[in-house]
Coordinates of C-alpha atoms and ligand atoms in Angstrom, one line a residue:
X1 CA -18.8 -12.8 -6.7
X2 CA -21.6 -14.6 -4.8
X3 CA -25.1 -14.7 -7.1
X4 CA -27.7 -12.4 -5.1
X5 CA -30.4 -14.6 -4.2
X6 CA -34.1 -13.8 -5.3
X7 CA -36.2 -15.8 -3.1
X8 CA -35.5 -16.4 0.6
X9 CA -35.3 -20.2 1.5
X10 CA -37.0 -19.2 5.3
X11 CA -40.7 -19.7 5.4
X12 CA -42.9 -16.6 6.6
X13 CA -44.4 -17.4 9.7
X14 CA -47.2 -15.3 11.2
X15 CA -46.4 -13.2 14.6
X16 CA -48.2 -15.1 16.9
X17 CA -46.5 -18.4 15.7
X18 CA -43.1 -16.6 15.7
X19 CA -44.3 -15.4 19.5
X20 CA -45.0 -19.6 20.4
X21 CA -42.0 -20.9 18.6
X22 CA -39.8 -18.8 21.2
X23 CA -41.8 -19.7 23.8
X24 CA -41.4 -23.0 23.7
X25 CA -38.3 -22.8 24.1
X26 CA -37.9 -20.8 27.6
X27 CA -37.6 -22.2 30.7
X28 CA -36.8 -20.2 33.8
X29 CA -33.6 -19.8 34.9
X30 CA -32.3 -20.8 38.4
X31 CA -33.0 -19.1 41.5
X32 CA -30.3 -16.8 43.9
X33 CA -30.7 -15.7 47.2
X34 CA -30.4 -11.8 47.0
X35 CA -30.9 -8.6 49.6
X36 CA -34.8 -8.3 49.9
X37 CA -34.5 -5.0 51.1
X38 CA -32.9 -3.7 47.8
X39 CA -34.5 -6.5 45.4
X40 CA -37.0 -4.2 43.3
X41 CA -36.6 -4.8 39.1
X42 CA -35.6 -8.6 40.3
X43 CA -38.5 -11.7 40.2
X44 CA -39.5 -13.8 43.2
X45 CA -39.1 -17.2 42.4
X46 CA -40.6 -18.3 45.7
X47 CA -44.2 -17.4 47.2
X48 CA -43.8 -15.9 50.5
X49 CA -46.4 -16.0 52.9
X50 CA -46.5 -14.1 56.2
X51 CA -44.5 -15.4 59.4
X52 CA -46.3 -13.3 61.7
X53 CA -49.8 -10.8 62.3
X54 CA -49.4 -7.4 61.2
X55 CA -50.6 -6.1 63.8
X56 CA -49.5 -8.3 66.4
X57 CA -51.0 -7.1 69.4
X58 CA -54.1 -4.3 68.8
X59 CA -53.0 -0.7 68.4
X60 CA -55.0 2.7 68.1
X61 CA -55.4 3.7 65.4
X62 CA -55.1 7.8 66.1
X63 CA -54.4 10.4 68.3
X64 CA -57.1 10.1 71.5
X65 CA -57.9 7.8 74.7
X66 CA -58.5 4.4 74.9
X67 CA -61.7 3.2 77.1
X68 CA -64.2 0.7 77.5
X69 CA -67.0 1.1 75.4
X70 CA -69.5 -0.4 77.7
X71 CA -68.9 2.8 80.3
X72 CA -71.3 4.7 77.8
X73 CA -71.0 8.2 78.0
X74 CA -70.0 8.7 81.8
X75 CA -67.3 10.5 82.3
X76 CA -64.2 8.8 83.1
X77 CA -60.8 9.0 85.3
X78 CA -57.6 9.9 82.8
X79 CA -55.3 7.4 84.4
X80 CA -52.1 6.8 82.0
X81 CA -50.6 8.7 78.5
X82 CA -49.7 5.4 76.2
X83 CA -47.1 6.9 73.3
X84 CA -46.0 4.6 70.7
X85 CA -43.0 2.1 71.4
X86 CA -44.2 1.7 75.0
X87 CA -45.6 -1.6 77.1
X88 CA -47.6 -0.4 79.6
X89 CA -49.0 -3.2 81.1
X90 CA -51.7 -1.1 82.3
X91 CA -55.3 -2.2 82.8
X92 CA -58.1 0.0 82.2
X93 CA -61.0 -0.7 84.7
X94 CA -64.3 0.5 84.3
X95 CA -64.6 4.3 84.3
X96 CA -60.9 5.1 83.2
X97 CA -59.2 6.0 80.2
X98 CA -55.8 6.6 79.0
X99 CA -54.4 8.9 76.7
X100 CA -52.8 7.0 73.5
X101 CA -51.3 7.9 70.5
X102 CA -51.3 6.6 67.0
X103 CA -49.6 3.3 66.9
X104 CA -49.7 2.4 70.5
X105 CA -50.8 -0.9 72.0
X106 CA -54.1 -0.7 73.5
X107 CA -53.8 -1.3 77.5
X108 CA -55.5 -4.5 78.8
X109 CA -59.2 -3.9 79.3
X110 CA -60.1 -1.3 76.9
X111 CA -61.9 -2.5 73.8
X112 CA -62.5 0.6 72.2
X113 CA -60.7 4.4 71.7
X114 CA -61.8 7.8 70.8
X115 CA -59.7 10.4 68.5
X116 CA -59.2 13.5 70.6
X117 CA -61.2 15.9 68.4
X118 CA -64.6 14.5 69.7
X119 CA -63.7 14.1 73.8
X120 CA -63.1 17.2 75.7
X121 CA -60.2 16.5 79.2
X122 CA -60.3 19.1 82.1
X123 CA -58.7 18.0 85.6
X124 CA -58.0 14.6 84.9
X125 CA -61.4 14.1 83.7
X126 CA -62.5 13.0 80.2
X127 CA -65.8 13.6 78.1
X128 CA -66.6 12.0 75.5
X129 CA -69.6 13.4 72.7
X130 CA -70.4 10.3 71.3
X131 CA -71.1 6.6 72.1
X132 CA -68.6 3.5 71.4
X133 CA -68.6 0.4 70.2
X134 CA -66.4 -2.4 71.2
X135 CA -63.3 -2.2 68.5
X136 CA -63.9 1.2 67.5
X137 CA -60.7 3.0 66.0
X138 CA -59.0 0.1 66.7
X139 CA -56.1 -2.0 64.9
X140 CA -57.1 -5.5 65.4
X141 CA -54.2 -8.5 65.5
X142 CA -53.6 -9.4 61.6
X143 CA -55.6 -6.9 60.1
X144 CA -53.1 -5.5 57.9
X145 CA -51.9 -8.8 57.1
X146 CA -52.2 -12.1 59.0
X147 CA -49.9 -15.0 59.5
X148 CA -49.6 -17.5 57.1
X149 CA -51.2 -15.5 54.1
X150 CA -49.7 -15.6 50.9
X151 CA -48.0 -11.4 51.2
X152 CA -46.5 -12.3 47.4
X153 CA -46.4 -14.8 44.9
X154 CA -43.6 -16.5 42.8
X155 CA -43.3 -14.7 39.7
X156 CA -43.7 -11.5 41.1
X157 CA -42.0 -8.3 39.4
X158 CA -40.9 -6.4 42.8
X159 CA -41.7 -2.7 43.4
X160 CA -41.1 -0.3 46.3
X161 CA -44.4 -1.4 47.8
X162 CA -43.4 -5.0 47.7
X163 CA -39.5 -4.3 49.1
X164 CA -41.9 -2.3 52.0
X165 CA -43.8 -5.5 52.2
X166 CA -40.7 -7.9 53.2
X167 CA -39.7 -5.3 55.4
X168 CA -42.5 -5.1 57.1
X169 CA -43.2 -9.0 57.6
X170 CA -39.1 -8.9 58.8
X171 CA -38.3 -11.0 55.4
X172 CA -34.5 -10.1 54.3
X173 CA -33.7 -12.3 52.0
X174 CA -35.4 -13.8 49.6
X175 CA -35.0 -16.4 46.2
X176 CA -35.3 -14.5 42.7
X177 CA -34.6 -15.7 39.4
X178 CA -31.1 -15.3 38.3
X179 CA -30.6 -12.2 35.6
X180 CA -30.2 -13.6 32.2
X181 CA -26.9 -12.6 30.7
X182 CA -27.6 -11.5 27.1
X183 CA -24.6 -11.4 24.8
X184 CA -25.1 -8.7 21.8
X185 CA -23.5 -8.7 18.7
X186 CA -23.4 -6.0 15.9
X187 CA -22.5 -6.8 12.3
X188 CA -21.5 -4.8 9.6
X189 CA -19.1 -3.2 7.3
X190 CA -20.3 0.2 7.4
X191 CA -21.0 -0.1 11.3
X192 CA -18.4 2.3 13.8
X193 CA -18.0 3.1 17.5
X194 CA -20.3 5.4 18.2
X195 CA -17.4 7.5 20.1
X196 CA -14.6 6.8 17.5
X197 CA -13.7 8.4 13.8
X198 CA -16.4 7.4 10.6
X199 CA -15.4 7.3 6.8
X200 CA -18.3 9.0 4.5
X201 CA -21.5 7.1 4.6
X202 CA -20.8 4.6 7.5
X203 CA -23.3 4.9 10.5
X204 CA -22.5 4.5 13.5
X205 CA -23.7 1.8 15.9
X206 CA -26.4 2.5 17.9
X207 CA -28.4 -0.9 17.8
X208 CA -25.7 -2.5 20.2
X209 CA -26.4 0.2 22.4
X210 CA -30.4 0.5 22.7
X211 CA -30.2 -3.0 22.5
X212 CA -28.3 -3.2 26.0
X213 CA -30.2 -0.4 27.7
X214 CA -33.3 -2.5 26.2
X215 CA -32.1 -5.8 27.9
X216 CA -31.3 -4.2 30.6
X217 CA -34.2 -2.8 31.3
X218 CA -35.9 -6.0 31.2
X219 CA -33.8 -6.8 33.8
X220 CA -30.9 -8.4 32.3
X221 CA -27.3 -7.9 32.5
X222 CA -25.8 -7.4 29.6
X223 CA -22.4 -8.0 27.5
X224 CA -21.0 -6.6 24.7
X225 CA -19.1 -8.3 21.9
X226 CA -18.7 -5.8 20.1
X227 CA -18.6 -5.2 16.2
X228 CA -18.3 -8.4 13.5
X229 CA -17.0 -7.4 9.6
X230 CA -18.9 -9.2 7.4
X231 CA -16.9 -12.1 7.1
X232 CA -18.3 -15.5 8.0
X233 CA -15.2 -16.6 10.5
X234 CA -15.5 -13.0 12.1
X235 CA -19.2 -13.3 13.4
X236 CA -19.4 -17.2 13.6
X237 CA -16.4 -16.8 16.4
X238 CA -18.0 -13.7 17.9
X239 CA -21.3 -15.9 18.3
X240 CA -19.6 -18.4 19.7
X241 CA -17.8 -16.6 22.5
X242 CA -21.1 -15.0 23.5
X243 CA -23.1 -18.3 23.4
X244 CA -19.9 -19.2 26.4
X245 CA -20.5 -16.4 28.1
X246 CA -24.5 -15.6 27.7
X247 CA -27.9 -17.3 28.2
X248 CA -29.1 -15.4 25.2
X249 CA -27.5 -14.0 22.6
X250 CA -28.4 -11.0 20.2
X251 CA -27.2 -10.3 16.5
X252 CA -28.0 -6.9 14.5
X253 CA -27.8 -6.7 10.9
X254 CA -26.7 -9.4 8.7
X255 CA -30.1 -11.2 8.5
X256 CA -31.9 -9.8 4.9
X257 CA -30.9 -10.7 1.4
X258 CA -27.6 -9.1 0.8
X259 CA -24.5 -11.3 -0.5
X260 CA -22.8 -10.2 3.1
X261 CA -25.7 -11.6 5.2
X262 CA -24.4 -14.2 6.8
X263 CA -26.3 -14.6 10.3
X264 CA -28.9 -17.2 8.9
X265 CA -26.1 -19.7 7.3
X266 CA -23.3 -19.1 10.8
X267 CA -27.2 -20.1 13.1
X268 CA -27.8 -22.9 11.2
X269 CA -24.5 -24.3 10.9
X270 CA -23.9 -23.8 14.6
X271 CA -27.7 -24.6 15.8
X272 CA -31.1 -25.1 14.5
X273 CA -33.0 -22.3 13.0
X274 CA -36.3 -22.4 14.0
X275 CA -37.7 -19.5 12.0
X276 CA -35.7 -16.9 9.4
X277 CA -38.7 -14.5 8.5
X278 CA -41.8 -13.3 10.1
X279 CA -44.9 -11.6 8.0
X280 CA -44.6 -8.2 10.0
X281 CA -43.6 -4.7 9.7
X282 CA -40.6 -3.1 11.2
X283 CA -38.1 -6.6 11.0
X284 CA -39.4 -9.3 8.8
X285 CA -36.1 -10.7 8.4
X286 CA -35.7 -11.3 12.6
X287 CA -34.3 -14.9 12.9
X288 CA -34.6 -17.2 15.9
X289 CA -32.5 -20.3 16.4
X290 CA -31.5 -22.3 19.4
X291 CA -27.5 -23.9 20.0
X292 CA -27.1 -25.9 23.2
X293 CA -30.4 -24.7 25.1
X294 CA -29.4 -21.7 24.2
X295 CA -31.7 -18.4 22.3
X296 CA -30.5 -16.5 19.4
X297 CA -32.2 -14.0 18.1
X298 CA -31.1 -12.7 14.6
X299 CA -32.6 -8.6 14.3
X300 CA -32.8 -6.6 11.4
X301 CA -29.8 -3.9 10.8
X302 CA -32.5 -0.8 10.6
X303 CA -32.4 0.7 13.9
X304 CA -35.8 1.0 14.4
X305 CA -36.7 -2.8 13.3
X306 CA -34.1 -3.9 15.9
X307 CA -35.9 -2.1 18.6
X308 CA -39.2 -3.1 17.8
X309 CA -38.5 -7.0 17.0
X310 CA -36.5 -6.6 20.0
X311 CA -40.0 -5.4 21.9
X312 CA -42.7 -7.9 20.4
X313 CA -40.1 -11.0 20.2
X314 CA -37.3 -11.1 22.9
X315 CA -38.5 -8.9 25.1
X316 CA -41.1 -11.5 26.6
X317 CA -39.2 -14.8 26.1
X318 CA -36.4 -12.3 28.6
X319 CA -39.3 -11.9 31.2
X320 CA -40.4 -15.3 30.8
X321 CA -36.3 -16.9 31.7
X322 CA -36.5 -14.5 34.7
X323 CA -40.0 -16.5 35.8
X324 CA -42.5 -13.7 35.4
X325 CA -45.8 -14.5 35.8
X326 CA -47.1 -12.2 33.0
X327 CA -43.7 -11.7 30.5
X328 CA -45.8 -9.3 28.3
X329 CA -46.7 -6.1 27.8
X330 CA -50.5 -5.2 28.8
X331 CA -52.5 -4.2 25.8
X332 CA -55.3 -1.7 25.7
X333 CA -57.3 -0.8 22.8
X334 CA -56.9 2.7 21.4
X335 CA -58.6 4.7 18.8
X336 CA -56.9 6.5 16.3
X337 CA -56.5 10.0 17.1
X338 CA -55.8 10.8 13.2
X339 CA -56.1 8.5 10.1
X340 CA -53.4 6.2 9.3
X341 CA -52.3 4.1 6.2
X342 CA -51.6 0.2 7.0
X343 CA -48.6 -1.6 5.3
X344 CA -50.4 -3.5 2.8
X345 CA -48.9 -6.9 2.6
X346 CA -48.2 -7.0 6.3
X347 CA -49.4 -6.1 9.7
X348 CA -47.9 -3.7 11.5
X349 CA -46.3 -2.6 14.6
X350 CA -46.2 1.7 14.7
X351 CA -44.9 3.7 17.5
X352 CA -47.6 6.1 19.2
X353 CA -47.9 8.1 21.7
X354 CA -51.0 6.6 23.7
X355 CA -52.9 9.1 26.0
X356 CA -56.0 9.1 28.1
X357 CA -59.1 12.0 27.0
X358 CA -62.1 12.0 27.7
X359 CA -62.5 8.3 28.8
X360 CA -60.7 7.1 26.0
X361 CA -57.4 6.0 25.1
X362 CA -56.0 7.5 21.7
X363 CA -53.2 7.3 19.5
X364 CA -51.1 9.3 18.1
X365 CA -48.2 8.7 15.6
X366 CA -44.9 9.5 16.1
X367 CA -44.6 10.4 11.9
X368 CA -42.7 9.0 9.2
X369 CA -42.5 5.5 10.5
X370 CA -39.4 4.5 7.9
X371 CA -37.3 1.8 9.8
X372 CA -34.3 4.0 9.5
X373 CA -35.8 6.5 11.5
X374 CA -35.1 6.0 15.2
X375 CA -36.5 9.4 16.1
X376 CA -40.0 8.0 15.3
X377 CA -39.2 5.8 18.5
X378 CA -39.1 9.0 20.4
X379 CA -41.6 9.8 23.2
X380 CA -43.5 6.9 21.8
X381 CA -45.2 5.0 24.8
X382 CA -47.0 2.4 22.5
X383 CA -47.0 0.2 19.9
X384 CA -49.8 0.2 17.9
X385 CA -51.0 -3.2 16.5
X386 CA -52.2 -2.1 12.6
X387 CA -53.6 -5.2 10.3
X388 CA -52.8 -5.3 6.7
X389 CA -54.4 -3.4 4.9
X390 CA -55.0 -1.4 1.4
X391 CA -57.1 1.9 2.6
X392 CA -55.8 4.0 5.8
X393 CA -57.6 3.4 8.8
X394 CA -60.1 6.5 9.6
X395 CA -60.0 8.3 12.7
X396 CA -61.2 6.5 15.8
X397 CA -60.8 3.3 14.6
X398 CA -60.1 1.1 17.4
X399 CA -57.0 -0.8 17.2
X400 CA -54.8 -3.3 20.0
X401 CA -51.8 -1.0 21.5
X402 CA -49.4 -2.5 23.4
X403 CA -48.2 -0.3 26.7
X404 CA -44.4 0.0 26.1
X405 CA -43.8 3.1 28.2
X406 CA -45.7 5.3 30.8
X407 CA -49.1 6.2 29.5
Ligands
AMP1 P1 -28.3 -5.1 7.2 O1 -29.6 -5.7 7.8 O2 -27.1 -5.6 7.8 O3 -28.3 -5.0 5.8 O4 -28.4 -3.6 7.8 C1 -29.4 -2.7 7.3 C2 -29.0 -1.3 7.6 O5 -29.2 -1.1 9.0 C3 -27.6 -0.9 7.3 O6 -27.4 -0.4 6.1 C4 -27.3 0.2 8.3 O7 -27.7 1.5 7.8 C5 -28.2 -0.1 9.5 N1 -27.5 -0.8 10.6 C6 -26.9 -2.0 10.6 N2 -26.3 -2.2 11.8 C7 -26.5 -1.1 12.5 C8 -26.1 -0.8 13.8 N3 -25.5 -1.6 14.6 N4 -26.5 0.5 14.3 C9 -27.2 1.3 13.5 N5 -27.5 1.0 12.2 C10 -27.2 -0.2 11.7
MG2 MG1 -25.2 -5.6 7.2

């Protein structure tokens, strides 16, 4: 029998060091050409910059005539009906007007137009109850966007509005950064198929699972390498066929103080460990370590310190490979919607459930916040940054959330 060790030979390092350290070892991946008009969750790794006005020639703007201003309010000849999609090549000469439609082009010679609601038209003749200036109600050449102006810049996380965007400016492809392939192990003894038969007291393994959905969500693609015994060969192979196949690779479990933890000695025989303990709460054991320019990140086993390490430590360094110009969550600064006690030694990450009141942001906790407990992960939209401490935190304190859901 191994001797249990009593003292971990990994220094602590504080979060925001642990944050750097991973850092500094990102760089973004390559670039791909891929479908702009279906390219939202992916990042631009190029800034693109209008080819052409938007509007190119002037339009009206609504439903009414176009005219000169300069005619005043005389009454003028209807001469033409201008419907959207059509070149007239009409000219309006003084006392005219034509009838146009949103989104037309305005005929040659008319600098202004009138919405119908304020003009009355009998026999051919229009009246108009108020005066004109030149450019009224009308869509001048590059308002919306003009050429050459940067439309989106590199590093951009695409939306609807910015697939509408390319479309718009006739863009169809464009260069994003590749999707990091993240490789993710489970480890354990005790750990079964989620879908398969269990012996008494084994759990089954749902950190490989939210840890996909997680990567992928960060817009990753993902593979699984499924479940490693607690055996050294076992898990040193299975890390090495991910580290083939992946640009980052994920371990839970295996990573605390046990006599079957194993992760820390396989990463450092493999790679260089660059830390193997953090001073925080969920997941102080979380490990990072590099092989071949590659990341490793060692999570706890508890299902809820896998997901939260997962959050504060890998998520951003997965942004930052896919070129994002911000990798992290936004922060906001919420006030305790009920007292809470702090972890003493260490600071804190707890899941709330942020919402806006009365021009304030508060939090809630989702209860017990035991690291077993995944279901305190539930409906929780926040984490809530809580400093060590040794009395609880009274309501309305104002603490650092981070925005991990939809507030
Ligand atoms: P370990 O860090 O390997 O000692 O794991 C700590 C605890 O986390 C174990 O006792 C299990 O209850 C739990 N655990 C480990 N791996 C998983 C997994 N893949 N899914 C769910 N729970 C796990
Ligand atoms: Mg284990």
């Amino acid at each position: 029998m191994t001797e249990m060790r009593r003292e971990s030979p990994y220094q602590m390092v504080p979060i925001e060091t642990a944050r750097t350290m991973i850092m500094a070892h990102v760089t973004p991946l390559d670039s791909e050409e891929a479908d702009a008009l279906s390219a939202e969750g992916r990042i631009l790794a190029v800034t693109i910059s209008a080819p052409e006005d938007v509007p190119d020639v002037p339009k009206s703007a609504m439903d009414g005539y176009a005219l000169r201003a300069t005619d005043g309010l005389d009454a003028r000849r209807v001469v033409a009906e201008l419907t959207a999609g059509t070149q007239s090549g009409l000219q309006i000469s003084p006392g005219t007007a034509a009838r146009i439609m949103t989104g037309a082009p305005m005929p040659e010679g008319a600098d202004a137009m009138i919405p119908v609601e304020q003009t009355e038209e009998r026999d051919g003749v229009l009246t108009i109850q108020r005066k004109l200036r030149p450019g009224d109600n009308v869509h001048t050449v590059g308002q919306d966007i003009a050429q050459g102006q940067p439309v989106l810049a590199r590093g951009t996380l695409l939306g609807p509005a910015d697939v509408g965007l390319l479309a718009t400016i006739g863009v169809t492809r464009v260069a994003v950064f590749r999707r990091p392939r993240v490789a993710v192990l489970a480890t354990g003894d005790e750990v079964y198929e989620p879908g398969g038969p269990r012996p008494a007291g084994a759990v089954r393994d749902s950190n490989r699972y939210a840890l996909m959905a997680a990567a992928r969500e960060a817009g990753c693609e993902t593979i699984s390498l499924g479940i490693a015994r607690d055996d050294y060969t076992t898990q040193r192979d299975a890390i090495l066929r991910g580290l083939d196949q992946a640009d980052v690779l994920l371990t839970s479990g295996g990573v605390s103080m046990g006599t079957r933890d194993l992760i820390k000695p396989i990463l450092a025989e493999i790679g260089t460990v660059h830390f193997g303990r953090i001073n925080f709460k969920p997941g102080k054991p979380t490990t990072f370590a590099t092989a071949g320019g590659k990341l490793i990140f060692g999570l706890p086993g508890y299902p809820v310190s896998s997901l939260v390490s997962f959050e504060v430590f890998v998520r951003p360094a997965l942004r930052a490979l896919q070129g994002a110009a911000r990798p992290e969550r936004s922060l906001v600064r919420a006030r305790l919607a009920a007292p809470i006690r702090p972890s003493q030694g260490r600071p804190e990450y707890q899941r709330v459930i942020l919402s806006w009141r009365d021009g304030t942001i508060w939090a809630a906790s989702t209860g017990s916040q035991g690291s077993s407990r995944l279901i305190s992960m539930r409906g929780a939209n926040g984490l809530l940054f809580v400093p060590a401490g040794d009395e609880p935190y009274p309501m309305g304190t104002e603490l650092d959330a981070m925005i991990t859901g939809v507030l």
